[in-house]
């Protein structure tokens, strides 16, 4: 069930049986020579929508632009400043809370979002505390989970890609997007086959160190079949984790 494909009476009816919503959150940033700019938003979106359809829970619109300053050396990347992201996540959450949502689960697709998302939660809870002082007793809880850290997912990824997984533009995440959007599969060659590793600093330094955008990975190994296995593992774990969070 997707919020943006629902009517308000359907959301009102959903709220009578659940106070929990799942929001995919990611980034719009370069993902190497063969990866989509939307990869980090599409992965949690693909997994969330399948889990929501399977288990009957509500999935919100994807928060699809995040912290991508270090990818700004590559065309197409869009970034928010941290303060904008904190403000936007707070506004999304307060809007949902106004309608009665009390459990907001954010399924994240981008490591660079983690610090800022946690800062947003601190901002949100600050607001809750001061609202309580005015007599409102909110039970609001937020949770952030990186999709690749869902139970069992990394084991599947390591099993399929023992070499060249790396840490940016990984064959695992590219496979998930190809499973979701098979028309985007491409056979772009990688040179070198496995990209260099190194620190992530500012945008110009990033492009110097990692000229094609990848870090440590060989995403030419990606496949729809691999994506299908990874998504299946992630959906299974997400259904379990979200279901228990919803009633926590
Ligand atoms: Ni990524």
PDB file of C-alpha atoms and ligand atoms in Angstrom, residues 29 31 39-40 109-110 168-169 173, ligand 1:
ATOM      1  CA  UNK A  29      24.028  10.887  -6.786  1.00  0.00           C
ATOM      2  CA  UNK A  31      26.827   5.587  -9.059  1.00  0.00           C
ATOM      3  CA  UNK A  39      20.348   3.989  -7.013  1.00  0.00           C
ATOM      4  CA  UNK A  40      20.402   4.900  -3.313  1.00  0.00           C
ATOM      5  CA  UNK A 109      19.866   3.557   0.998  1.00  0.00           C
ATOM      6  CA  UNK A 110      22.803   5.920   1.532  1.00  0.00           C
ATOM      7  CA  UNK A 168      30.225   2.721  -3.586  1.00  0.00           C
ATOM      8  CA  UNK A 169      28.464   1.696  -6.798  1.00  0.00           C
ATOM      9  CA  UNK A 173      23.004  -2.166  -5.194  1.00  0.00           C
TER      10      UNK A 173
HETATM   11 NI1  LIG B   1      24.854   3.664  -3.196  1.00  0.00          NI
END
